[in-house]
Amino acid sequence: SFPGSFPMENPVTAGAAEQDAIKAANRATRAANLARIAAEEAAREADYQKKQAENEATRSQNAEINSKHMLAQSTKREQNLVKDLSVRTTERDEALNKNKLLEHLLLDRDKTIDTLAQQKNELQYELSQRVQNSSKTNALLADVQEVQKQTSNRLSASQQTE
């Protein structure tokens, strides 16, 4: 036997034991490598899952922010629609009041037209009466002038005969 070495009882047995030890060491190394690979895979999977969770959390936050923003916009639109409705209601009420006023004005106008038509008829009747009276007066005046002329002629004739 060599110094620092194990005593060898049987070289064939020692060689087989060494072979078994090498195989066991190789198996242990392979197992260690497989364990290390599995651990690395698990770490990568954990990192992936962590990133997925972070991404999902970010998407969720963004969706919440978008929802709040859309709610704010919707509320703003609703407020604008309420204001618009209020303005339109006021305009409609004003238009209805104007229509009522116009109806009263039209009724007053119709009454005024009727009154003016009646006054026109009365004035035309009065005018026709005056024209008739004027014609009669003119006829009488012509008669009076004829009588005056005849009287004047007779007077002249009687003065000439005297």
C-alpha positions as semicolon CSV with decimal commas, in nm:
position;residue;x (nm);y (nm);z (nm)
1;S;0,000;0,000;0,000
2;F;0,103;0,359;-0,072
3;P;0,135;0,621;0,195
4;G;-0,194;0,815;0,227
5;S;-0,388;0,560;0,037
6;F;-0,640;0,306;0,145
7;P;-0,509;-0,040;0,184
8;M;-0,627;-0,252;-0,099
9;E;-0,735;-0,585;-0,014
10;N;-0,843;-0,691;-0,357
11;P;-0,760;-0,485;-0,667
12;V;-1,069;-0,606;-0,856
13;T;-1,297;-0,520;-0,565
14;A;-1,125;-0,185;-0,521
15;G;-1,175;-0,103;-0,889
16;A;-1,541;-0,195;-0,873
17;A;-1,588;0,013;-0,561
18;E;-1,415;0,304;-0,729
19;Q;-1,640;0,263;-1,033
20;D;-1,946;0,258;-0,807
21;A;-1,821;0,567;-0,627
22;I;-1,765;0,747;-0,961
23;K;-2,112;0,645;-1,079
24;A;-2,262;0,761;-0,751
25;A;-2,071;1,090;-0,773
26;N;-2,189;1,135;-1,133
27;R;-2,545;1,058;-1,027
28;A;-2,514;1,307;-0,742
29;T;-2,370;1,569;-0,979
30;R;-2,649;1,504;-1,228
31;A;-2,905;1,524;-0,950
32;A;-2,745;1,845;-0,824
33;N;-2,745;1,989;-1,179
34;L;-3,106;1,885;-1,230
35;A;-3,196;2,040;-0,894
36;R;-3,008;2,361;-0,988
37;I;-3,185;2,368;-1,331
38;A;-3,520;2,304;-1,164
39;A;-3,447;2,583;-0,912
40;E;-3,351;2,822;-1,194
41;E;-3,666;2,724;-1,385
42;A;-3,874;2,779;-1,071
43;A;-3,705;3,119;-1,016
44;R;-3,771;3,217;-1,380
45;E;-4,132;3,100;-1,348
46;A;-4,166;3,296;-1,022
47;D;-4,021;3,608;-1,193
48;Y;-4,258;3,557;-1,486
49;Q;-4,557;3,512;-1,253
50;K;-4,445;3,820;-1,054
51;K;-4,420;4,026;-1,374
52;Q;-4,760;3,894;-1,488
53;A;-4,910;3,993;-1,153
54;E;-4,746;4,337;-1,173
55;N;-4,875;4,381;-1,530
56;E;-5,223;4,271;-1,423
57;A;-5,211;4,513;-1,128
58;T;-5,104;4,793;-1,365
59;R;-5,384;4,703;-1,609
60;S;-5,629;4,698;-1,322
61;Q;-5,510;5,038;-1,199
62;N;-5,528;5,178;-1,552
63;A;-5,878;5,036;-1,594
64;E;-5,980;5,194;-1,263
65;I;-5,829;5,529;-1,369
66;N;-6,006;5,502;-1,707
67;S;-6,333;5,416;-1,534
68;K;-6,300;5,717;-1,304
69;H;-6,215;5,937;-1,602
70;M;-6,511;5,804;-1,802
71;L;-6,738;5,853;-1,500
72;A;-6,613;6,212;-1,465
73;Q;-6,674;6,273;-1,837
74;S;-7,017;6,115;-1,814
75;T;-7,102;6,328;-1,512
76;K;-6,980;6,638;-1,697
77;R;-7,190;6,544;-2,003
78;E;-7,490;6,488;-1,776
79;Q;-7,439;6,829;-1,613
80;N;-7,412;6,989;-1,958
81;L;-7,729;6,812;-2,071
82;V;-7,911;6,933;-1,758
83;K;-7,792;7,290;-1,827
84;D;-7,894;7,257;-2,194
85;L;-8,234;7,120;-2,093
86;S;-8,279;7,409;-1,852
87;V;-8,191;7,663;-2,123
88;R;-8,423;7,494;-2,373
89;T;-8,703;7,479;-2,118
90;T;-8,660;7,851;-2,051
91;E;-8,656;7,923;-2,426
92;R;-8,969;7,710;-2,473
93;D;-9,148;7,892;-2,188
94;E;-9,048;8,228;-2,337
95;A;-9,172;8,115;-2,680
96;L;-9,504;8,003;-2,528
97;N;-9,541;8,339;-2,353
98;K;-9,464;8,519;-2,680
99;N;-9,723;8,302;-2,858
100;K;-9,987;8,394;-2,598
101;L;-9,897;8,762;-2,635
102;L;-9,917;8,731;-3,015
103;E;-10,257;8,562;-2,988
104;H;-10,383;8,853;-2,776
105;L;-10,233;9,103;-3,019
106;L;-10,397;8,923;-3,313
107;L;-10,733;8,927;-3,134
108;D;-10,690;9,299;-3,062
109;R;-10,592;9,357;-3,426
110;D;-10,898;9,166;-3,547
111;K;-11,121;9,373;-3,316
112;T;-10,954;9,691;-3,441
113;I;-11,004;9,582;-3,804
114;D;-11,372;9,509;-3,733
115;T;-11,415;9,847;-3,561
116;L;-11,239;10,028;-3,846
117;A;-11,451;9,845;-4,105
118;Q;-11,768;9,943;-3,917
119;Q;-11,649;10,307;-3,894
120;K;-11,561;10,299;-4,266
121;N;-11,913;10,176;-4,348
122;E;-12,067;10,446;-4,128
123;L;-11,849;10,714;-4,289
124;Q;-11,934;10,588;-4,640
125;Y;-12,305;10,601;-4,552
126;E;-12,265;10,952;-4,408
127;L;-12,069;11,057;-4,718
128;S;-12,334;10,915;-4,949
129;Q;-12,599;11,104;-4,747
130;R;-12,398;11,423;-4,780
131;V;-12,351;11,364;-5,153
132;Q;-12,727;11,314;-5,186
133;N;-12,789;11,624;-4,976
134;S;-12,528;11,811;-5,179
135;S;-12,700;11,705;-5,502
136;K;-13,034;11,820;-5,363
137;T;-12,873;12,142;-5,244
138;N;-12,714;12,196;-5,583
139;A;-13,048;12,132;-5,754
140;L;-13,223;12,373;-5,518
141;L;-12,945;12,626;-5,570
142;A;-12,983;12,590;-5,946
143;D;-13,361;12,639;-5,904
144;V;-13,300;12,944;-5,686
145;Q;-13,055;13,082;-5,941
146;E;-13,306;13,018;-6,219
147;V;-13,577;13,193;-6,018
148;Q;-13,337;13,480;-5,946
149;K;-13,248;13,503;-6,313
150;Q;-13,614;13,500;-6,416
151;T;-13,691;13,753;-6,145
152;S;-13,403;13,968;-6,260
153;N;-13,518;13,938;-6,622
154;R;-13,875;14,030;-6,528
155;L;-13,751;14,316;-6,320
156;S;-13,541;14,441;-6,611
157;A;-13,831;14,397;-6,849
158;S;-14,070;14,576;-6,617
159;Q;-13,822;14,862;-6,572
160;Q;-13,785;14,899;-6,943
161;T;-14,160;14,910;-6,991
162;E;-14,198;15,180;-6,733
